[in-house]
Amino acid sequence: MNEEIIVLTDVVLITVIVQRGAADTVVRAAQKAGAQGATIFYARGTGVRQRHLGILGVAVNSEKEVVYIVASSDQADRIFEQVFVAAKLDTPGMGMIYMTHLEKMATHVPHDLITRISDHE
Amino acid sequence: MAKKLRYGDYLGAVRHRQRKLSYNAVVAHTRLSPRKTKLRPLDLYRLLGPYIGVRFAEQLMAVVPLASFLVLFQFGVLNSEVHGWESIALGMMAVICGLMLFMEGVKRGLMPFSENIGYTMPGKFSTPRVLGVAFVLGFMATLAEPAIGALKAAGSLVSRDGTPYLHLLLNERSDLLVLAVGFGVGLAVLAGMLRFIYGWSLKSLIISTLVPALSMTLFFSMDSRLEPIIGLAWDCGAITTGPVTVPLVLAIGIGVSAATSAEDNPLSGFGIVTLASLFPPIAVMSLGLALSFGDFPVLETAANIAAAPAWYESSPFDDIIAALRAILPLTLFLWLVQYWWLKEPVKEGKVLVYGITLAVMGMMLFNVGLDYGLTPLGSQAGGMVPAAFAPYPAIQDSPLYPYWTGIGIALLFALLLGFGATVAEPALNAMGVTVQNLTDGAFTKKLLIRAVAVGVGLGVALGVAKVIFAIPIVLLLIPAYLLTLALTVISSEEYVNLAWDSAGVTTGPVTVPLVLALGLGLGKAVGAQDGFGILAMASVGPILSVLVTGLWIRWRVKSNRMAIERINRR
């Protein structure tokens, strides 16, 4: 018999792009809203800083941090809102957030949990 | 009874309202009527708050510990208060704000030029032209160095009697002095570039410049009129390697070395800094020699001082003019090279203008702060130190301590000052990380910082002892540099690079004016001929300590290996 893989559905990926150094705020807000964890990577980007802010653009760091948050679709909206508010994304140059549906994901799921859920259904 | 609440109602109460808007509509709309973004005051605060806050805190961390150490020492150990503390505090604020603006200005306005020129120049220019640009850049960067202003401020603290040439160099002819220092740095950059092109080792370059420098020093010590210049000359080497020269010159140096040399040695970018602290002493001593041969009317200048200074020579105006004179030629030169010769377009012109404006404003503020904050504080603290061991009119029941205890306190104070100033230096921290990676962890960051700090501390203490006991500077400088010479010969090339550069890194724009003024104030109080030489000792100290640490590490690695072999053989 082949090994069984537990594939999770109803999963959402929230991506947040913020200035270098702001990822910790984002992750804290996301965890408070129920996210399990987050992946952060460094990047560099351009956008509002050059086009709209003019000389004020110097205050925005072109080095960015990209935060990946994988969440269940029930929690996603709450996390989305909390991060938006915590990272002050309504100010130009602060960054952006977007959300995409994931077809499926797989990771460690505790064994007793699986049996419990199966029994329930 | 438990109250019932629908989950949907709960979510509705907690939730933010969302309104959907098609991005297509947004794009179409902005294309029809492009407009500039309007910022709310809140947005301005959010944007500028962190931008300013981080940079302000950086300078605050550099200034406050040192300044409060001096104040505490005056207060606690010497039982006296800081005179005119209001203006000193304002001056310190000016120093912090000035440095903040200046550093950001250099980063935005000057560095882009320098990096660009460094990368594109070797491919487009012939070697002599590259060398010419390098020389002029080194020269002009020195004029823009904030700590150079400290020399002029220090000049007013030097007495005319007994040290005529020193007084002449620092007051009437201070422009010549600055030019000589700039010339020295220019030559150093030139030599550094030649080193990249022909692959000379730093070791041989150091030895071949140290020997003439030391023989000149020895020659000067024979002449009683020239002798006081020695301290100043060697101090100048420490002053030049500051926050403008080092990054500008390094940017060009790294570009040239990447373009010319086949081997990729990450340490090769250094070395120029080392030479930039050895050439200026030679240049300044040469200038002193030239002045002593030329028949300069040393004593007649007294008449000039009596005349009232013109409006452009009095306080804020001379600072403004000095700042403009320091920054604008450098900028103009960089722009000319890039635009006229390299035919490279200047990107982000607005940001460059912003950076240059900031740099000029920062320099002005820093100069003002130097006059009202750093120099008075340093010279006051220096002037009070003798009260610990000798009768001092301004302080009641001085000497406060028995003679030798007092001397011990003064030296301990100097040691702590040097040690503390070095540990707080951000440039050293950055260097420590590089070194740790390059030596595969054999030379840890902590070890480097401690070695350098101990070296600087001991150097400052020795320098203070020199001023108190009126030891001729030659007796300290020559043996110290001979020792470094010997250690340089037996050390490996990497540690030579590292050790000599650590001397340049430690003398930042806050430490230099404070220590200079401290030495001069102390010199005046004990009636010494001049108070220079402390910085010179503070820059030879770390060279020695890092070289010794390097040798120790090599020895330890070797003896470890031998021990392992011995065990294996059994």
Short mmCIF file of N, CA and C in Angstrom, two decimals, chain A:
data_model
loop_
_atom_site.label_atom_id
_atom_site.label_comp_id
_atom_site.label_asym_id
_atom_site.label_seq_id
_atom_site.Cartn_x
_atom_site.Cartn_y
_atom_site.Cartn_z
N MET A 1 0.85 -1.21 0.00
CA MET A 1 0.00 0.00 0.00
C MET A 1 0.87 1.24 0.00
N ASN A 2 0.54 2.18 -0.83
CA ASN A 2 1.32 3.43 -0.86
C ASN A 2 1.02 4.30 0.36
N GLU A 3 2.00 5.08 0.70
CA GLU A 3 1.81 5.96 1.85
C GLU A 3 0.78 7.04 1.50
N GLU A 4 0.02 7.41 2.51
CA GLU A 4 -1.03 8.39 2.28
C GLU A 4 -0.51 9.80 2.60
N ILE A 5 -0.82 10.74 1.76
CA ILE A 5 -0.43 12.13 2.03
C ILE A 5 -1.68 12.92 2.38
N ILE A 6 -1.61 13.61 3.48
CA ILE A 6 -2.74 14.45 3.85
C ILE A 6 -2.60 15.76 3.10
N VAL A 7 -3.53 16.05 2.23
CA VAL A 7 -3.50 17.29 1.47
C VAL A 7 -4.55 18.23 2.03
N LEU A 8 -4.13 19.44 2.38
CA LEU A 8 -5.07 20.40 2.96
C LEU A 8 -5.67 21.24 1.86
N THR A 9 -6.95 21.50 1.99
CA THR A 9 -7.61 22.40 1.04
C THR A 9 -8.14 23.59 1.82
N ASP A 10 -8.81 24.50 1.12
CA ASP A 10 -9.27 25.76 1.74
C ASP A 10 -8.11 26.52 2.34
N VAL A 11 -7.04 26.62 1.59
CA VAL A 11 -5.84 27.31 2.06
C VAL A 11 -5.64 28.57 1.24
N VAL A 12 -5.19 29.61 1.92
CA VAL A 12 -5.00 30.90 1.28
C VAL A 12 -3.59 31.37 1.54
N LEU A 13 -2.98 31.98 0.53
CA LEU A 13 -1.65 32.58 0.72
C LEU A 13 -1.79 34.09 0.76
N ILE A 14 -1.32 34.68 1.85
CA ILE A 14 -1.32 36.14 1.95
C ILE A 14 0.12 36.61 1.78
N THR A 15 0.34 37.47 0.82
CA THR A 15 1.68 37.99 0.58
C THR A 15 1.72 39.46 0.97
N VAL A 16 2.68 39.85 1.77
CA VAL A 16 2.81 41.25 2.18
C VAL A 16 4.18 41.75 1.76
N ILE A 17 4.23 42.87 1.08
CA ILE A 17 5.52 43.46 0.69
C ILE A 17 5.69 44.77 1.45
N VAL A 18 6.69 44.84 2.30
CA VAL A 18 6.88 46.04 3.12
C VAL A 18 8.36 46.44 3.09
N GLN A 19 8.66 47.60 3.66
CA GLN A 19 10.04 48.06 3.70
C GLN A 19 10.88 47.17 4.61
N ARG A 20 12.17 47.09 4.31
CA ARG A 20 13.08 46.29 5.12
C ARG A 20 12.99 46.72 6.58
N GLY A 21 12.78 45.73 7.43
CA GLY A 21 12.69 46.02 8.86
C GLY A 21 11.28 46.01 9.39
N ALA A 22 10.28 46.02 8.48
CA ALA A 22 8.90 46.10 8.94
C ALA A 22 8.24 44.73 9.05
N ALA A 23 8.95 43.68 8.63
CA ALA A 23 8.33 42.35 8.59
C ALA A 23 7.91 41.87 9.97
N ASP A 24 8.69 42.23 10.99
CA ASP A 24 8.36 41.76 12.33
C ASP A 24 6.98 42.24 12.78
N THR A 25 6.68 43.51 12.46
CA THR A 25 5.35 44.05 12.79
C THR A 25 4.28 43.23 12.09
N VAL A 26 4.51 42.92 10.82
CA VAL A 26 3.54 42.18 10.03
C VAL A 26 3.31 40.80 10.64
N VAL A 27 4.40 40.10 10.96
CA VAL A 27 4.27 38.74 11.47
C VAL A 27 3.56 38.75 12.82
N ARG A 28 3.90 39.73 13.65
CA ARG A 28 3.26 39.80 14.96
C ARG A 28 1.74 39.98 14.80
N ALA A 29 1.35 40.90 13.90
CA ALA A 29 -0.08 41.14 13.69
C ALA A 29 -0.76 39.89 13.15
N ALA A 30 -0.07 39.21 12.23
CA ALA A 30 -0.66 38.02 11.62
C ALA A 30 -0.85 36.92 12.64
N GLN A 31 0.14 36.75 13.52
CA GLN A 31 0.03 35.70 14.52
C GLN A 31 -1.07 36.01 15.52
N LYS A 32 -1.21 37.31 15.82
CA LYS A 32 -2.27 37.70 16.73
C LYS A 32 -3.64 37.39 16.13
N ALA A 33 -3.71 37.47 14.81
CA ALA A 33 -4.98 37.21 14.14
C ALA A 33 -5.17 35.73 13.84
N GLY A 34 -4.23 34.90 14.28
CA GLY A 34 -4.45 33.46 14.16
C GLY A 34 -3.53 32.73 13.19
N ALA A 35 -2.61 33.42 12.54
CA ALA A 35 -1.72 32.73 11.60
C ALA A 35 -0.75 31.84 12.37
N GLN A 36 -0.37 30.72 11.76
CA GLN A 36 0.55 29.79 12.42
C GLN A 36 1.98 30.32 12.38
N GLY A 37 2.36 30.85 11.24
CA GLY A 37 3.74 31.32 11.11
C GLY A 37 3.89 32.09 9.82
N ALA A 38 5.11 32.42 9.49
CA ALA A 38 5.32 33.22 8.29
C ALA A 38 6.72 32.96 7.74
N THR A 39 6.88 33.19 6.47
CA THR A 39 8.19 33.09 5.83
C THR A 39 8.56 34.47 5.31
N ILE A 40 9.79 34.88 5.60
CA ILE A 40 10.20 36.23 5.20
C ILE A 40 11.37 36.12 4.24
N PHE A 41 11.31 36.82 3.12
CA PHE A 41 12.54 36.95 2.36
C PHE A 41 12.81 38.37 1.92
N TYR A 42 14.09 38.61 1.61
CA TYR A 42 14.52 39.95 1.27
C TYR A 42 14.38 40.18 -0.23
N ALA A 43 14.03 41.40 -0.59
CA ALA A 43 13.89 41.72 -2.00
C ALA A 43 14.14 43.21 -2.20
N ARG A 44 14.07 43.61 -3.43
CA ARG A 44 14.26 45.01 -3.74
C ARG A 44 13.17 45.40 -4.73
N GLY A 45 12.59 46.54 -4.57
CA GLY A 45 11.50 46.86 -5.47
C GLY A 45 11.35 48.35 -5.72
N THR A 46 10.55 48.68 -6.71
CA THR A 46 10.28 50.08 -7.01
C THR A 46 8.79 50.24 -7.17
N GLY A 47 8.34 51.47 -7.09
CA GLY A 47 6.92 51.68 -7.26
C GLY A 47 6.56 53.10 -6.93
N VAL A 48 5.65 53.23 -5.97
CA VAL A 48 5.14 54.53 -5.57
C VAL A 48 6.26 55.51 -5.23
N ARG A 49 7.31 54.96 -4.62
CA ARG A 49 8.43 55.78 -4.16
C ARG A 49 8.91 56.71 -5.27
N GLN A 50 9.16 56.14 -6.44
CA GLN A 50 9.69 56.98 -7.51
C GLN A 50 8.59 57.79 -8.20
N ARG A 51 7.40 57.15 -8.37
CA ARG A 51 6.40 57.77 -9.24
C ARG A 51 5.65 58.90 -8.57
N HIS A 52 5.28 58.72 -7.30
CA HIS A 52 4.35 59.69 -6.72
C HIS A 52 4.96 60.54 -5.62
N LEU A 53 5.96 60.03 -4.92
CA LEU A 53 6.37 60.74 -3.71
C LEU A 53 7.36 61.85 -3.98
N GLY A 54 7.99 61.86 -5.15
CA GLY A 54 8.96 62.91 -5.44
C GLY A 54 10.12 62.81 -4.49
N ILE A 55 10.50 63.95 -3.92
CA ILE A 55 11.69 63.99 -3.08
C ILE A 55 11.46 63.23 -1.77
N LEU A 56 10.18 63.12 -1.39
CA LEU A 56 9.87 62.37 -0.17
C LEU A 56 10.23 60.90 -0.31
N GLY A 57 10.43 60.48 -1.54
CA GLY A 57 10.79 59.09 -1.80
C GLY A 57 12.03 58.64 -1.06
N VAL A 58 12.90 59.58 -0.69
CA VAL A 58 14.12 59.18 0.02
C VAL A 58 13.78 58.54 1.37
N ALA A 59 12.58 58.86 1.87
CA ALA A 59 12.22 58.30 3.19
C ALA A 59 11.79 56.84 3.09
N VAL A 60 11.60 56.37 1.86
CA VAL A 60 11.15 54.98 1.69
C VAL A 60 12.34 54.14 1.25
N ASN A 61 12.55 53.05 1.95
CA ASN A 61 13.67 52.17 1.66
C ASN A 61 13.34 51.29 0.45
N SER A 62 14.23 51.25 -0.53
CA SER A 62 13.94 50.42 -1.70
C SER A 62 14.18 48.94 -1.40
N GLU A 63 14.89 48.66 -0.31
CA GLU A 63 15.05 47.28 0.12
C GLU A 63 13.74 46.84 0.79
N LYS A 64 13.25 45.69 0.38
CA LYS A 64 11.96 45.24 0.91
C LYS A 64 12.07 43.92 1.64
N GLU A 65 11.02 43.65 2.38
CA GLU A 65 10.85 42.32 2.94
C GLU A 65 9.52 41.78 2.44
N VAL A 66 9.54 40.55 1.97
CA VAL A 66 8.30 39.92 1.48
C VAL A 66 7.91 38.86 2.50
N VAL A 67 6.68 38.95 2.97
CA VAL A 67 6.22 38.00 3.99
C VAL A 67 5.17 37.10 3.37
N TYR A 68 5.38 35.80 3.47
CA TYR A 68 4.38 34.82 3.04
C TYR A 68 3.67 34.30 4.27
N ILE A 69 2.37 34.40 4.25
CA ILE A 69 1.59 33.82 5.35
C ILE A 69 0.59 32.85 4.73
N VAL A 70 0.66 31.59 5.14
CA VAL A 70 -0.29 30.61 4.65
C VAL A 70 -1.33 30.42 5.74
N ALA A 71 -2.60 30.59 5.38
CA ALA A 71 -3.63 30.54 6.42
C ALA A 71 -4.86 29.79 5.91
N SER A 72 -5.68 29.39 6.82
CA SER A 72 -6.94 28.76 6.41
C SER A 72 -7.87 29.85 5.90
N SER A 73 -8.76 29.49 5.01
CA SER A 73 -9.57 30.54 4.36
C SER A 73 -10.51 31.21 5.35
N ASP A 74 -10.85 30.53 6.45
CA ASP A 74 -11.70 31.17 7.46
C ASP A 74 -10.98 32.31 8.16
N GLN A 75 -9.67 32.11 8.39
CA GLN A 75 -8.91 33.12 9.13
C GLN A 75 -8.40 34.24 8.23
N ALA A 76 -8.35 33.94 6.93
CA ALA A 76 -7.59 34.80 6.03
C ALA A 76 -8.01 36.27 6.08
N ASP A 77 -9.32 36.49 6.04
CA ASP A 77 -9.78 37.88 5.99
C ASP A 77 -9.36 38.67 7.22
N ARG A 78 -9.46 38.01 8.35
CA ARG A 78 -9.08 38.66 9.63
C ARG A 78 -7.57 39.02 9.60
N ILE A 79 -6.77 38.06 9.16
CA ILE A 79 -5.33 38.32 9.09
C ILE A 79 -5.04 39.46 8.12
N PHE A 80 -5.71 39.40 6.98
CA PHE A 80 -5.55 40.43 5.95
C PHE A 80 -5.77 41.82 6.54
N GLU A 81 -6.87 41.97 7.27
CA GLU A 81 -7.22 43.27 7.86
C GLU A 81 -6.19 43.70 8.90
N GLN A 82 -5.88 42.76 9.78
CA GLN A 82 -4.99 43.11 10.90
C GLN A 82 -3.62 43.55 10.38
N VAL A 83 -3.13 42.83 9.37
CA VAL A 83 -1.83 43.19 8.81
C VAL A 83 -1.89 44.55 8.12
N PHE A 84 -2.98 44.76 7.39
CA PHE A 84 -3.13 46.04 6.69
C PHE A 84 -3.06 47.20 7.67
N VAL A 85 -3.74 47.06 8.80
CA VAL A 85 -3.77 48.14 9.79
C VAL A 85 -2.40 48.26 10.48
N ALA A 86 -1.83 47.11 10.86
CA ALA A 86 -0.58 47.16 11.63
C ALA A 86 0.57 47.71 10.78
N ALA A 87 0.60 47.36 9.51
CA ALA A 87 1.71 47.82 8.66
C ALA A 87 1.44 49.19 8.06
N LYS A 88 0.30 49.79 8.39
CA LYS A 88 -0.06 51.14 7.93
C LYS A 88 -0.01 51.24 6.41
N LEU A 89 -0.63 50.27 5.76
CA LEU A 89 -0.49 50.20 4.31
C LEU A 89 -1.30 51.26 3.58
N ASP A 90 -2.12 52.05 4.32
CA ASP A 90 -2.87 53.10 3.64
C ASP A 90 -2.02 54.34 3.39
N THR A 91 -0.76 54.32 3.84
CA THR A 91 0.13 55.43 3.55
C THR A 91 0.95 55.09 2.31
N PRO A 92 1.06 56.01 1.36
CA PRO A 92 1.80 55.68 0.13
C PRO A 92 3.25 55.32 0.43
N GLY A 93 3.76 54.31 -0.25
CA GLY A 93 5.14 53.90 -0.08
C GLY A 93 5.35 52.85 0.97
N MET A 94 4.31 52.54 1.74
CA MET A 94 4.48 51.60 2.83
C MET A 94 4.47 50.14 2.36
N GLY A 95 3.87 49.90 1.20
CA GLY A 95 3.87 48.53 0.70
C GLY A 95 2.50 48.06 0.29
N MET A 96 2.36 46.76 0.10
CA MET A 96 1.06 46.24 -0.33
C MET A 96 0.84 44.83 0.22
N ILE A 97 -0.42 44.41 0.10
CA ILE A 97 -0.77 43.08 0.58
C ILE A 97 -1.72 42.46 -0.43
N TYR A 98 -1.57 41.19 -0.70
CA TYR A 98 -2.55 40.52 -1.56
C TYR A 98 -2.76 39.08 -1.10
N MET A 99 -3.83 38.51 -1.62
CA MET A 99 -4.27 37.22 -1.11
C MET A 99 -4.63 36.35 -2.30
N THR A 100 -4.14 35.11 -2.32
CA THR A 100 -4.47 34.21 -3.42
C THR A 100 -4.93 32.87 -2.85
N HIS A 101 -5.83 32.22 -3.54
CA HIS A 101 -6.25 30.88 -3.14
C HIS A 101 -5.19 29.89 -3.55
N LEU A 102 -4.93 28.91 -2.71
CA LEU A 102 -4.00 27.85 -3.06
C LEU A 102 -4.81 26.61 -3.36
N GLU A 103 -4.39 25.90 -4.38
CA GLU A 103 -5.16 24.72 -4.75
C GLU A 103 -5.05 23.66 -3.66
N LYS A 104 -3.81 23.39 -3.25
CA LYS A 104 -3.66 22.49 -2.12
C LYS A 104 -2.30 22.69 -1.47
N MET A 105 -2.18 22.26 -0.25
CA MET A 105 -0.89 22.31 0.41
C MET A 105 -0.75 21.06 1.28
N ALA A 106 0.49 20.72 1.66
CA ALA A 106 0.69 19.59 2.54
C ALA A 106 1.82 19.90 3.50
N THR A 107 1.66 19.46 4.72
CA THR A 107 2.71 19.67 5.71
C THR A 107 2.46 18.66 6.82
N HIS A 108 3.13 18.82 7.92
CA HIS A 108 2.88 17.91 9.03
C HIS A 108 1.52 18.22 9.65
N VAL A 109 0.69 17.21 9.74
CA VAL A 109 -0.58 17.37 10.46
C VAL A 109 -0.57 16.31 11.56
N PRO A 110 -0.79 16.70 12.81
CA PRO A 110 -0.71 15.75 13.91
C PRO A 110 -1.64 14.56 13.69
N HIS A 111 -1.12 13.36 13.99
CA HIS A 111 -1.83 12.15 13.64
C HIS A 111 -3.16 12.00 14.36
N ASP A 112 -3.15 12.27 15.66
CA ASP A 112 -4.39 12.11 16.42
C ASP A 112 -5.46 13.07 15.93
N LEU A 113 -5.00 14.21 15.42
CA LEU A 113 -5.94 15.20 14.89
C LEU A 113 -6.66 14.64 13.67
N ILE A 114 -5.87 13.97 12.83
CA ILE A 114 -6.45 13.42 11.60
C ILE A 114 -7.55 12.41 11.95
N THR A 115 -7.23 11.50 12.88
CA THR A 115 -8.23 10.50 13.24
C THR A 115 -9.45 11.15 13.84
N ARG A 116 -9.23 12.18 14.67
CA ARG A 116 -10.37 12.84 15.31
C ARG A 116 -11.28 13.48 14.28
N ILE A 117 -10.66 14.18 13.31
CA ILE A 117 -11.46 14.84 12.29
C ILE A 117 -12.21 13.81 11.46
N SER A 118 -11.54 12.70 11.11
CA SER A 118 -12.18 11.67 10.31
C SER A 118 -13.38 11.09 11.04
N ASP A 119 -13.22 10.86 12.36
CA ASP A 119 -14.33 10.33 13.15
C ASP A 119 -15.52 11.27 13.13
N HIS A 120 -15.16 12.56 13.21
CA HIS A 120 -16.19 13.58 13.30
C HIS A 120 -17.05 13.60 12.04
N GLU A 121 -16.34 13.41 10.91
CA GLU A 121 -17.09 13.49 9.67
C GLU A 121 -17.87 12.27 9.41
#
